[in-house]
Coordinates of C-alpha atoms in Angstrom, one line a residue:
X915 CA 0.0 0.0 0.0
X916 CA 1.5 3.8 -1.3
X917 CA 1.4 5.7 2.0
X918 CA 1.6 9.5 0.6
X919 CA 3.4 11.9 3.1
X920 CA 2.0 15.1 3.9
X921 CA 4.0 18.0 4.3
X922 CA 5.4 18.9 7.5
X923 CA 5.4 22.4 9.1
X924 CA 6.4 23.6 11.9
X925 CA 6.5 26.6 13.5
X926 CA 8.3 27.6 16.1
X927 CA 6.6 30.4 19.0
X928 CA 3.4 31.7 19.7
X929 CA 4.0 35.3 20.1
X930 CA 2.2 37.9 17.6
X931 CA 4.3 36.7 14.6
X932 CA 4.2 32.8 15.1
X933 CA 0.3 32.9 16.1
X934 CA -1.0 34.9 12.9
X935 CA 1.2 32.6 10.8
X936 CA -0.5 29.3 12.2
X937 CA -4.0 31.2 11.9
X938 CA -3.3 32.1 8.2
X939 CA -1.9 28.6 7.4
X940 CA -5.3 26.9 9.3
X941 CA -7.4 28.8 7.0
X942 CA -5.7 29.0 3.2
X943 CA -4.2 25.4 3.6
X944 CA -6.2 22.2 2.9
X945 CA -6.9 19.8 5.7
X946 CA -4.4 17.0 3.4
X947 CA -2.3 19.7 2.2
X948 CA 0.2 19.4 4.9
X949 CA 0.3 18.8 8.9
X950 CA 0.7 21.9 10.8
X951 CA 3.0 22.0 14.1
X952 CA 3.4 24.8 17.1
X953 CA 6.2 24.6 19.6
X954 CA 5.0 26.6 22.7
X955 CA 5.6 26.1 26.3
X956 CA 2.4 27.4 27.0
X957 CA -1.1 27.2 24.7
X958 CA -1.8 31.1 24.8
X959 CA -0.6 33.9 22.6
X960 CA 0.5 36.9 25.1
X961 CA -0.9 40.3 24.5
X962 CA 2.6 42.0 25.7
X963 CA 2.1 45.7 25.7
X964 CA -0.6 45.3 28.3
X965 CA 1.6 43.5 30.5
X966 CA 2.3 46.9 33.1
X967 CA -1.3 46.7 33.7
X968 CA -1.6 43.1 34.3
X969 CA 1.8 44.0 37.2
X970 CA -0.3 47.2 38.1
X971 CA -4.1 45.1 38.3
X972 CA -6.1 47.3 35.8
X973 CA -6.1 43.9 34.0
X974 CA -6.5 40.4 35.2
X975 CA -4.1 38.1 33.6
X976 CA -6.4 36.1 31.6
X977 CA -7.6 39.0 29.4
X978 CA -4.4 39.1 28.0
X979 CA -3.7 35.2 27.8
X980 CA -6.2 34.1 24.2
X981 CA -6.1 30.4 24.3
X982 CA -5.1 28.7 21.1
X983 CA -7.2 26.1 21.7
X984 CA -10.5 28.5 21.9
X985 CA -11.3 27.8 18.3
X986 CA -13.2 24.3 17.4
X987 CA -11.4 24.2 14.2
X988 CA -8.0 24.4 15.4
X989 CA -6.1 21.6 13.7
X990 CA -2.5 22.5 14.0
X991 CA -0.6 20.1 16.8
X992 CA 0.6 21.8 20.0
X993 CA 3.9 20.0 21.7
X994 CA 4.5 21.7 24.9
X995 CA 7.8 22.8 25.3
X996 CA 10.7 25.5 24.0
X997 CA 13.4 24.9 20.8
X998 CA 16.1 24.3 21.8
X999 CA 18.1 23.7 18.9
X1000 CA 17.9 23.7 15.2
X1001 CA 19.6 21.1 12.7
X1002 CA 19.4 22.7 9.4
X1003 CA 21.3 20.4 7.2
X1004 CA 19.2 17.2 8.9
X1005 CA 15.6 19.6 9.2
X1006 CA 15.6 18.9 12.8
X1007 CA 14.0 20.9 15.4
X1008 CA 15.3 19.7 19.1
X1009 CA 12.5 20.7 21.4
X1010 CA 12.6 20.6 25.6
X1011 CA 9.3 20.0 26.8
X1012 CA 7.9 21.1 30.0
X1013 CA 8.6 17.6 31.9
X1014 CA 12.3 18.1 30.6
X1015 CA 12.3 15.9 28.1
X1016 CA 14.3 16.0 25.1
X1017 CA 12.7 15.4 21.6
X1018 CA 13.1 15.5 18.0
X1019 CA 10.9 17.3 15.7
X1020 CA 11.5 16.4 11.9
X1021 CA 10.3 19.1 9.2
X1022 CA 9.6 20.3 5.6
X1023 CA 9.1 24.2 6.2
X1024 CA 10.0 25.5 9.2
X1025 CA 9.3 28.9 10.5
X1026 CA 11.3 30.5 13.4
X1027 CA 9.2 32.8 14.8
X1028 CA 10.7 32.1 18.8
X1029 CA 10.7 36.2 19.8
X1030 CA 12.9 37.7 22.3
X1031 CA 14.4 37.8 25.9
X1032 CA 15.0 40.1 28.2
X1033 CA 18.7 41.6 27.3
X1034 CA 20.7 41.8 30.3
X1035 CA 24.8 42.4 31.0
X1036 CA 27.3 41.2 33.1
X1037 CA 26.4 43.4 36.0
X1038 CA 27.3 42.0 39.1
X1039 CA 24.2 40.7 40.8
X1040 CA 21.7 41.6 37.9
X1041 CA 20.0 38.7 36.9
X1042 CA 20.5 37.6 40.6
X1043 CA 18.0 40.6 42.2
X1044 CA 16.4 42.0 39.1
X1045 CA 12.8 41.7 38.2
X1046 CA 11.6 41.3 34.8
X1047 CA 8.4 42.1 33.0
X1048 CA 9.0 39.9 29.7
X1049 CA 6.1 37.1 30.7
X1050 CA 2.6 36.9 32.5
X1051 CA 4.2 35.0 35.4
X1052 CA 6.5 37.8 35.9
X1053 CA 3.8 40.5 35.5
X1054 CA 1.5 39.2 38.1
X1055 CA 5.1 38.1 40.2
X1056 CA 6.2 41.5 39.6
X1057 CA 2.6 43.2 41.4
X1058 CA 2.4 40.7 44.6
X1059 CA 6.1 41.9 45.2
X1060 CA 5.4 45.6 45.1
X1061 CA 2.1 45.0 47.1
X1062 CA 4.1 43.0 49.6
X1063 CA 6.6 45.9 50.4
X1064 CA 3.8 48.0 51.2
X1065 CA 2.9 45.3 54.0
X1066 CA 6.5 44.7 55.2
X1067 CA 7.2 48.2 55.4
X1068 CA 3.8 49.2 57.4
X1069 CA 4.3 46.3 59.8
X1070 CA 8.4 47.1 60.1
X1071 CA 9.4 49.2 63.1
X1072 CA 13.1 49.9 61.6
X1073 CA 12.6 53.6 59.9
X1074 CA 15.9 52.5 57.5
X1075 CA 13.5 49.5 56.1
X1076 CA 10.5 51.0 55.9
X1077 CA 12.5 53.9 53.6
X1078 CA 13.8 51.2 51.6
X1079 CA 11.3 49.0 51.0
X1080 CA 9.1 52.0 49.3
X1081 CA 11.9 52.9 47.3
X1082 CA 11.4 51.7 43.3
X1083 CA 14.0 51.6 40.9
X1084 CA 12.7 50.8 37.2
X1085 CA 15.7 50.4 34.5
X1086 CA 14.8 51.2 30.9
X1087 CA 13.6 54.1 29.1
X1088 CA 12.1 52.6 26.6
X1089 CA 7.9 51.4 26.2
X1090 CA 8.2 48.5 28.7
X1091 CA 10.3 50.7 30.9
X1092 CA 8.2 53.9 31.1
X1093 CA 4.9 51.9 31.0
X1094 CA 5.6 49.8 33.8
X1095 CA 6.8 52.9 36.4
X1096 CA 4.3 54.6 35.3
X1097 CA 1.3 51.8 36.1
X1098 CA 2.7 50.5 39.5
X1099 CA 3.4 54.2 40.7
X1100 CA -0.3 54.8 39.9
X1101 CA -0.5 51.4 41.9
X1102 CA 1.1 52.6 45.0
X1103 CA 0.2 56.1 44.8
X1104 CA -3.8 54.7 45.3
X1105 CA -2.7 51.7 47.8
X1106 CA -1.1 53.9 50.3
X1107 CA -4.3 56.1 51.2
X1108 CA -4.9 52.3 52.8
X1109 CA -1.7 52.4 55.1
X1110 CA -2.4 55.2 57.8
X1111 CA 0.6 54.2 59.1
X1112 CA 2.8 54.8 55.8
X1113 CA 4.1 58.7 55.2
X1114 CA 3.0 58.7 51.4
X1115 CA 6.3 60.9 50.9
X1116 CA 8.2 57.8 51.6
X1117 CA 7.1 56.3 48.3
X1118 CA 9.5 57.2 45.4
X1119 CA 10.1 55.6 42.0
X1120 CA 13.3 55.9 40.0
X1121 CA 13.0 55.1 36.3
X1122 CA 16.6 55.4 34.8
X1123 CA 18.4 54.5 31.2
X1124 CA 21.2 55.1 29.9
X1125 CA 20.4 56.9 26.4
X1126 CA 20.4 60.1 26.2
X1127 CA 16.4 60.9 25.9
X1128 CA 13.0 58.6 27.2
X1129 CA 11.5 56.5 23.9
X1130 CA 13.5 58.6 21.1
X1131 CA 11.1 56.8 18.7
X1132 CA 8.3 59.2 19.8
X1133 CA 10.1 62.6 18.7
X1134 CA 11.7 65.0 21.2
X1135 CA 8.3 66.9 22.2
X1136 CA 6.5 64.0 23.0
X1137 CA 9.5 62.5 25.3
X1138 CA 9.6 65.4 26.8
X1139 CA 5.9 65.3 27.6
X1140 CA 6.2 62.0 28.6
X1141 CA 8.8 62.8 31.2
X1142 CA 7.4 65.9 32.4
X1143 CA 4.1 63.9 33.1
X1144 CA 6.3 61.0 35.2
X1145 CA 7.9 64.0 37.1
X1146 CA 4.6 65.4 38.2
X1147 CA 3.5 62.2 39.5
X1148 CA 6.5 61.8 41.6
X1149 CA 8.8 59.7 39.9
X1150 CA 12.3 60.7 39.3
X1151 CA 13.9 60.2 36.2
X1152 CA 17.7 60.2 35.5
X1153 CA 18.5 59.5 32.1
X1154 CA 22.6 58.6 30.9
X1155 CA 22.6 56.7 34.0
X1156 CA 22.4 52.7 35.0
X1157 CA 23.0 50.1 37.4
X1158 CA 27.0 49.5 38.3
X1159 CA 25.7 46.6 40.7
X1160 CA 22.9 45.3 42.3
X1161 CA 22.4 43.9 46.1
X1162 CA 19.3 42.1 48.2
X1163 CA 18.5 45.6 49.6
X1164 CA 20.4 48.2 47.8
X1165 CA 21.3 49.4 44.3
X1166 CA 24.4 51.5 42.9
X1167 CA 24.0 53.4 39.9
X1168 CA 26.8 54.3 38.1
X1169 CA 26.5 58.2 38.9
X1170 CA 27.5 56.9 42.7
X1171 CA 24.2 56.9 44.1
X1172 CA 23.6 53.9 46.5
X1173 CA 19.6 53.2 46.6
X1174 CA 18.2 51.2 49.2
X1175 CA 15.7 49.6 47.9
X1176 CA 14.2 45.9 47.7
X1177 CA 12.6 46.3 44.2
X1178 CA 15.0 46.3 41.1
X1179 CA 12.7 45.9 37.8
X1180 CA 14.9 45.6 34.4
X1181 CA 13.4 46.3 31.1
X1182 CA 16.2 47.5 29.4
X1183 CA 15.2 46.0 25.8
X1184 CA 15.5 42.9 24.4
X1185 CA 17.5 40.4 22.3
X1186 CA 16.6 37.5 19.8
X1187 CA 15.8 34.4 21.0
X1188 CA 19.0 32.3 22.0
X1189 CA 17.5 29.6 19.3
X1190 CA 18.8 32.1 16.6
X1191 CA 22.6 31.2 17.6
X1192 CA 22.1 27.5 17.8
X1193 CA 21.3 27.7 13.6
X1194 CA 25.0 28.6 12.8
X1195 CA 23.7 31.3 10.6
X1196 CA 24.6 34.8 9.4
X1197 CA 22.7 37.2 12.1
X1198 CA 22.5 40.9 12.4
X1199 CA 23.0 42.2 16.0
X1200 CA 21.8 38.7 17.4
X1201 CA 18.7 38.5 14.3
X1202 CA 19.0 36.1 11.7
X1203 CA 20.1 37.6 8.4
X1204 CA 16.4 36.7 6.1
X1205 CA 15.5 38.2 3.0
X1206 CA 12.4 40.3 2.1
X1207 CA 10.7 36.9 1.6
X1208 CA 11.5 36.4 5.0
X1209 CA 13.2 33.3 4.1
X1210 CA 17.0 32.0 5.0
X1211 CA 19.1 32.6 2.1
X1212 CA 20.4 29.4 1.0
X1213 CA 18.4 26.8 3.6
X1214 CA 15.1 25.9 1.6
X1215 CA 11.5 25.7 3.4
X1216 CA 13.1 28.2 6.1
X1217 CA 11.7 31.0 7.3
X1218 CA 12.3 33.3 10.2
X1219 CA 10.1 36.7 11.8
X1220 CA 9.1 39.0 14.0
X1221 CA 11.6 39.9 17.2
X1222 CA 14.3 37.0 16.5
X1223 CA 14.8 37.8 12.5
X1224 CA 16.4 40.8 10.8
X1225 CA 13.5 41.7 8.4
X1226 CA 14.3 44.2 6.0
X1227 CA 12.4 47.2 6.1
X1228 CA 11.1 47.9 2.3
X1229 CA 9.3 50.9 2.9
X1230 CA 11.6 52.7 4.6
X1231 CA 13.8 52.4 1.3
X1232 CA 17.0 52.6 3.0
X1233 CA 19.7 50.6 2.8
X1234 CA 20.1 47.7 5.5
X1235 CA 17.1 49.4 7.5
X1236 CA 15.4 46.2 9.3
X1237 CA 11.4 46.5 10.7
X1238 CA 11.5 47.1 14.3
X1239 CA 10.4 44.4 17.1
X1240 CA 7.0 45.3 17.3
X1241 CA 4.1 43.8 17.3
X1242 CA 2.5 45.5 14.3
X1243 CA 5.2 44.4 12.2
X1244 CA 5.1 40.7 14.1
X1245 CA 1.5 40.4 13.1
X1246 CA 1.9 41.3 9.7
X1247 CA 4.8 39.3 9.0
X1248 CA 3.2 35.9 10.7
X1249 CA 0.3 36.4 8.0
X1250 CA 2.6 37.3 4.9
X1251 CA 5.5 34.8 5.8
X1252 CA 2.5 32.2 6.2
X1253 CA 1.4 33.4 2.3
X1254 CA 5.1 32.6 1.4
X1255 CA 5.1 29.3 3.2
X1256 CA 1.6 28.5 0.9
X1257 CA 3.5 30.1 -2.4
X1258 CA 6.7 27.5 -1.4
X1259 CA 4.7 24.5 -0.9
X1260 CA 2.6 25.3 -4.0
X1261 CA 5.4 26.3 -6.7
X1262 CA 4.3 29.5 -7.0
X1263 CA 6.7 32.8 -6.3
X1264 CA 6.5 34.8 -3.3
X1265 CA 6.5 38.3 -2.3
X1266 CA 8.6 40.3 -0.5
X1267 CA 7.1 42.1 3.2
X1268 CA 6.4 45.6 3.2
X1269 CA 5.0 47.6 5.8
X1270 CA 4.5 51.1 7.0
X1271 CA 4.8 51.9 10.2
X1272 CA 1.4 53.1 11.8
X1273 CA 2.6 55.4 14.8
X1274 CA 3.6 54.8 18.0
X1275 CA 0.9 54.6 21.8
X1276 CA 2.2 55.0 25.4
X1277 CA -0.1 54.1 27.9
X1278 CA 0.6 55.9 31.5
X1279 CA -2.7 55.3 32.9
X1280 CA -5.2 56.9 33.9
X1281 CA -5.9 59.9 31.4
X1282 CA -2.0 60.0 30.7
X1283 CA -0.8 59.0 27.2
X1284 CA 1.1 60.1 24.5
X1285 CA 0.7 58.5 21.0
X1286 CA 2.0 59.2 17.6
X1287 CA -0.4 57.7 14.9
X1288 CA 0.4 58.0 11.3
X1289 CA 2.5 61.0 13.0
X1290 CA 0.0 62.9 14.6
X1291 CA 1.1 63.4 18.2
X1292 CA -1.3 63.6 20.9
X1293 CA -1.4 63.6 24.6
X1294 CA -3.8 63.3 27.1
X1295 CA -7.3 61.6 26.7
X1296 CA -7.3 61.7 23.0
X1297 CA -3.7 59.9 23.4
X1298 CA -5.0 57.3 25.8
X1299 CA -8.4 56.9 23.6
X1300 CA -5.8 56.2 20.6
X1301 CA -3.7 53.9 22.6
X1302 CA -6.6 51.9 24.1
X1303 CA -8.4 51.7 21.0
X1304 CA -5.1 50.3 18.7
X1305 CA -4.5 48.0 22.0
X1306 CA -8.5 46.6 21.7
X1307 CA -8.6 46.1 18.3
X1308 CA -5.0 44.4 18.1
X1309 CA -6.6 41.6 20.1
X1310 CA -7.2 38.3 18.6
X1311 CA -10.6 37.5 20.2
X1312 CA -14.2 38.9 21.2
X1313 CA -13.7 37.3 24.3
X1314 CA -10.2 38.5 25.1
X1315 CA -11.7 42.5 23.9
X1316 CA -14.6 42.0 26.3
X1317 CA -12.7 40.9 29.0
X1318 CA -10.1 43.7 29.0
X1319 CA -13.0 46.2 28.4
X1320 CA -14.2 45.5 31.0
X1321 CA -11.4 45.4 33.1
X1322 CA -10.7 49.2 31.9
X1323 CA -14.4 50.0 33.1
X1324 CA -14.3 48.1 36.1
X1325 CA -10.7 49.6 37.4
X1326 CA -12.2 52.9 36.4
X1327 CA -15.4 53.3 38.2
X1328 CA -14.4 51.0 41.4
X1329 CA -11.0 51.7 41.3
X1330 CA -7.6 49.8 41.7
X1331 CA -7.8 46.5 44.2
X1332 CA -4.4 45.5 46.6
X1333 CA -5.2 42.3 47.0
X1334 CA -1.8 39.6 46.7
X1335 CA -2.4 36.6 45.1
X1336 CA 0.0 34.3 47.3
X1337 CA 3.5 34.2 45.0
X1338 CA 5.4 36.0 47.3
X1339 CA 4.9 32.8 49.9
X1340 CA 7.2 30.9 48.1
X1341 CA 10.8 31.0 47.1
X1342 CA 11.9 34.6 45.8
X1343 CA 12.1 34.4 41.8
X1344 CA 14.3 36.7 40.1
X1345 CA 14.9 37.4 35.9
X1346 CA 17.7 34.5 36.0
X1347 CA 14.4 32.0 37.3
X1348 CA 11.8 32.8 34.5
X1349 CA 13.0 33.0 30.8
X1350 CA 15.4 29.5 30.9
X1351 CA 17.9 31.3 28.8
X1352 CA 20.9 28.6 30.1
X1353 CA 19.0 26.0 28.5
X1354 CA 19.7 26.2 24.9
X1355 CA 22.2 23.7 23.1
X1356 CA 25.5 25.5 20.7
X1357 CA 25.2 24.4 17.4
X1358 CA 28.1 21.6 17.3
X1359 CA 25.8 19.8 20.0
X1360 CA 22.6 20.4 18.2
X1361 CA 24.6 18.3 15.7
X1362 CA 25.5 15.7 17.6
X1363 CA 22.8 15.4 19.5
X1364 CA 21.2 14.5 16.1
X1365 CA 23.7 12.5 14.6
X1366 CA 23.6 10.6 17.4
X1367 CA 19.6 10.0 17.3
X1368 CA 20.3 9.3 13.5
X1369 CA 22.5 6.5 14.5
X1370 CA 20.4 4.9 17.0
X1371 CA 17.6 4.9 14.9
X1372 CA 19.7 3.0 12.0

C-alpha cells in the first residue's frame, strides 16, 4: 500500500508573529495539504504591551492570555515545550518540553518565529535581584512583590527599612520601561491612602536609562511630555545613568548613588531568542540575516520573523534598515510569511514584506498618554483613547476584547484593588528563574545530538 506523506510544518513560537502565521496557514491550507505543528511552552498567545497593567491590576491576567485552543477548528498540533536547537542540514528541530524531556521534531518548512528575551549584562548581581516584566508570570510576580513591600514596610518598626522597602528603581527608558513605572506608581500612589501608618512621601520611583532621551522613537516633544508627566506624578527620572551593581536591599547606579531599595525591575530591551545562535547562521545584532521573503538565504523551506529575525524594512527604502520588534510588524509578518510558506509549498513565487509603520501609543494610565499615529502626536485623553483603541482592536478574540474592556471600566469606576495573590509565599524568583535562557544547546551539539539520534535509529 502507497502511503503518501503530507507535508510537514512547523513553526516555532506563539508570540504575535508565530500565532498569525499558524491562523493564516489553518485557513488558506487544505486539511491533506500538509500537517501543521506549534512549539510553545504554553497554549496562549501573550498580548505583551498590556503587561504593566496586568503588574499594576487594571487587567487580570487572563484578558491578555487568548487560548489557542478556543477555536473548534483548530487543527494545528501543539507539543508543549521551547526549541532548543535547530539542525538545518538534517531539518531537525530539538524541542525541551515542559517535563524536561528531550525530543526530536523532523520538518519540511520551518518557520522561526521564537521572539525575544530580556537583554541583560554582566552586571554584578543583575539577573541575581532584578525583576523582569517579559512574561505573564512575571507580571503578576512582579505586582504581589510591590504589594508585599507596602505590607512589610507598614508592619516594620526599623525607619531604614521602611524607607527602603518603598523605594522603586525601574531600568529602561524605553515602552516597557516607562509603561511599567508609570502603572505601578499609579498602583502605589492609590494603595497607600490604605496604610495610615505609611508617610505617602516615603514612596519614590526611580525610572533610569542610559540613552540620552525617554523612547527617542516618539520625537523630542512628545519624550519630553512623557517625562514631564512621570515627574509630576513623583517619579524621578535620570536618564545617561544605569546600574553598576545590584544587592538584596540596595542598588548603585553608576552616577555613585547607592539606593536602598528591595525592588529592582529591568526592562532594558531585548534580544533575539538564543535559538537564533544555535542555527550557525549569518545574524544581524543577534537576528538572523532573512531576505524580504522572510526566508533564510540558501536553507530551503526556512523562514524566520518578527523579534528573532532581521527583516528588511522595504518601505523605509533605506539601505540595511530592518522592521522594528513590534508587534504590528510581528503580526503582519506571521500572516505574509504564512502566504510565502503557501506560495513554497505550492510552486508559485512569493513576495517580499512591506509595511509602514502606523505610529507609535504610550499608555501611562489613567488619562496619561502620549501617542503618535500616522505621526499625529497627541497627549492626554485623546492619546489614551488612541492607545486603548489600537491595544483593543490588536486583540485576537471577542472574548479577550470584552474581558479587557471590562477590566478598563471596572478599574475605572471601582478603582484599583491591593489584594496579593500568594506568589510571594514561596521561594523569591528573580529574571535568571523565568525566561530559561541557560537551556539552549550550541550548534556543534545540536549536531551531535542529532547524529547521534540518527545512528540509534539505523
Amino acid at each position: 500500500m502507497n502511503t503518501v506523506t503530507r507535508p510537514r510544518i512547523l513553526v516555532v513560537g506563539a508570540g504575535f508573529a508565530g500565532v498569525e502565521c499558524v491562523r493564516r496557514l489553518e485557513r488558506k491550507l487544505g486539511p491533506d495539504e500538509a500537517d501543521v505543528t506549534l512549539v510553545t511552552p504554553s497554549a496562549y498567545q501573550l498580548y505583551l504591551p498590556l503587561l504593566p497593567q496586568v503588574a499594576s491590576g487594571v487587567l487580570t491576567p487572563q484578558s491578555i492570555a487568548v487560548s489557542l485552543r478556543r477555536s473548534r477548528k483548530y487543527r494545528t498540533r501543539i507539543i508543549p515545550g521551547g526549541a532548543i536547537g535547530v539542525d538545518l542540514k538534517s531539518k531537525v528541530c530539538v524541542i525541551r518540553t515542559i517535563t524536561d524531556h528531550i525530543v526530536d521534531e523532523r520538518y519540511d518548512y520551518i518557520v522561526l518565529a521564537p521572539g525575544s528575551v530580556t537583554r541583560t549584562f554582566d552586571i554584578p548581581g543583575l539577573t541575581e535581584h532584578a525583576f523582569g516584566m517579559k512574561t505573564l508570570a512575571e507580571a503578576a510576580y512582579v505586582r504581589d512583590h510591590v504589594i508585599s513591600q507596602l505590607d512589610l514596610a507598614d508592619a516594620s518598626q526599623d525607619p531604614a527599612e521602611r524607607a527602603a522597602r518603598l523605594q522603586f528603581v525601574v531600568v529602561g527608558g524605553g515602552y516597557a520601561g516607562t509603561e511599567t513605572a508609570a502603572c505601578l506608581q499609579r498602583l502605589t500612589h492609590a494603595a497607600v491612602k490604605r496604610y495610615p501608618r505609611l508617610d505617602p512621601g516615603l514612596i519614590r520611583w526611580h525610572l533610569i536609562d542610559i540613552a540620552p532621551k525617554l523612547m527617542p522613537e516618539l520625537g523630542d516633544k512628545l519624550g519630553r511630555s512623557a517625562q514631564e508627566i512621570l515627574r509630576r506624578r513623583g517619579i524621578e527620572v535620570s536618564l545617561g545613568v544605569s546600574i553598576a551593581k545590584a544587592g538584596p536591599e540596595e542598588v548603585t547606579f553608576t552616577d555613585g548613588r547607592v539606593v536602598p531599595t528591595h525592588t529592582l525591575i529591568w526592562t532594558a530591551g531585548v534580544v533575539a531568542s538564543p535559538l537564533i545562535a544555535t542555527l550557525g547562521a549569518e545574524t544581524v545584532r543577534g537576528r538572523l540575516a532573512v531576505g524580504a521573503e522572510m526566508n533564510l538565504p540558501g536553507h530551503d523551506g526556512v523562514f524566520a520573523l518578527g523579534d528573532a529575525a532581521a527583516v528588511p524594512d522595504q518601505a523605509k527604502g533605506e539601505e540595511g534598515a530592518v522592521c522594528p520588534p513590534t508587534a504590528q510588524h510581528a503580526m503582519r509578518q506571521g500572516r505574509h510569511v504564512a502566504d510565502n510558506v503557501i506560495a513554497t509549498l505550492r510552486n508559485q513565487p512569493m513576495t517580499p514584506y512591506v509595511h509602514k509603520d502606523l505610529g507609535l501609543v504610550v499608555d501611562l494610565g489613567g488619562k496619561d498618554a502620549v501617542s503618535k499615529p500616522l505621526g499625529i502626536e497627541l497627549r492626554g485623553v485623546p492619546a489614551q483613547a488612541v492607545a486603548r483603541g489600537y491595544h483593543w482592536s490588536a486583540l485576537r478574540t471577542n472574548v479577550a476584547k470584552t474581558r479587557v474592556v471590562t477590566n478598563w471600566v471596572l478599574n475605572a469606576v471601582a478603582g484599583d484593588d491591593f489584594v496579593r495573590t500568594g506568589f510571594q509565599a514561596r521561594k523569591a524568583a528573580r529574571l535568571k528563574d523565568f525566561e530559561f535562557t541557560n537551556k539552549y544547546l550550541s550548534p556543534e551539539e545540536v549536531r551531535a545530538h542529532v547524529e547521534g539520534t540518527e545512528r540509534h535509529e539505523g
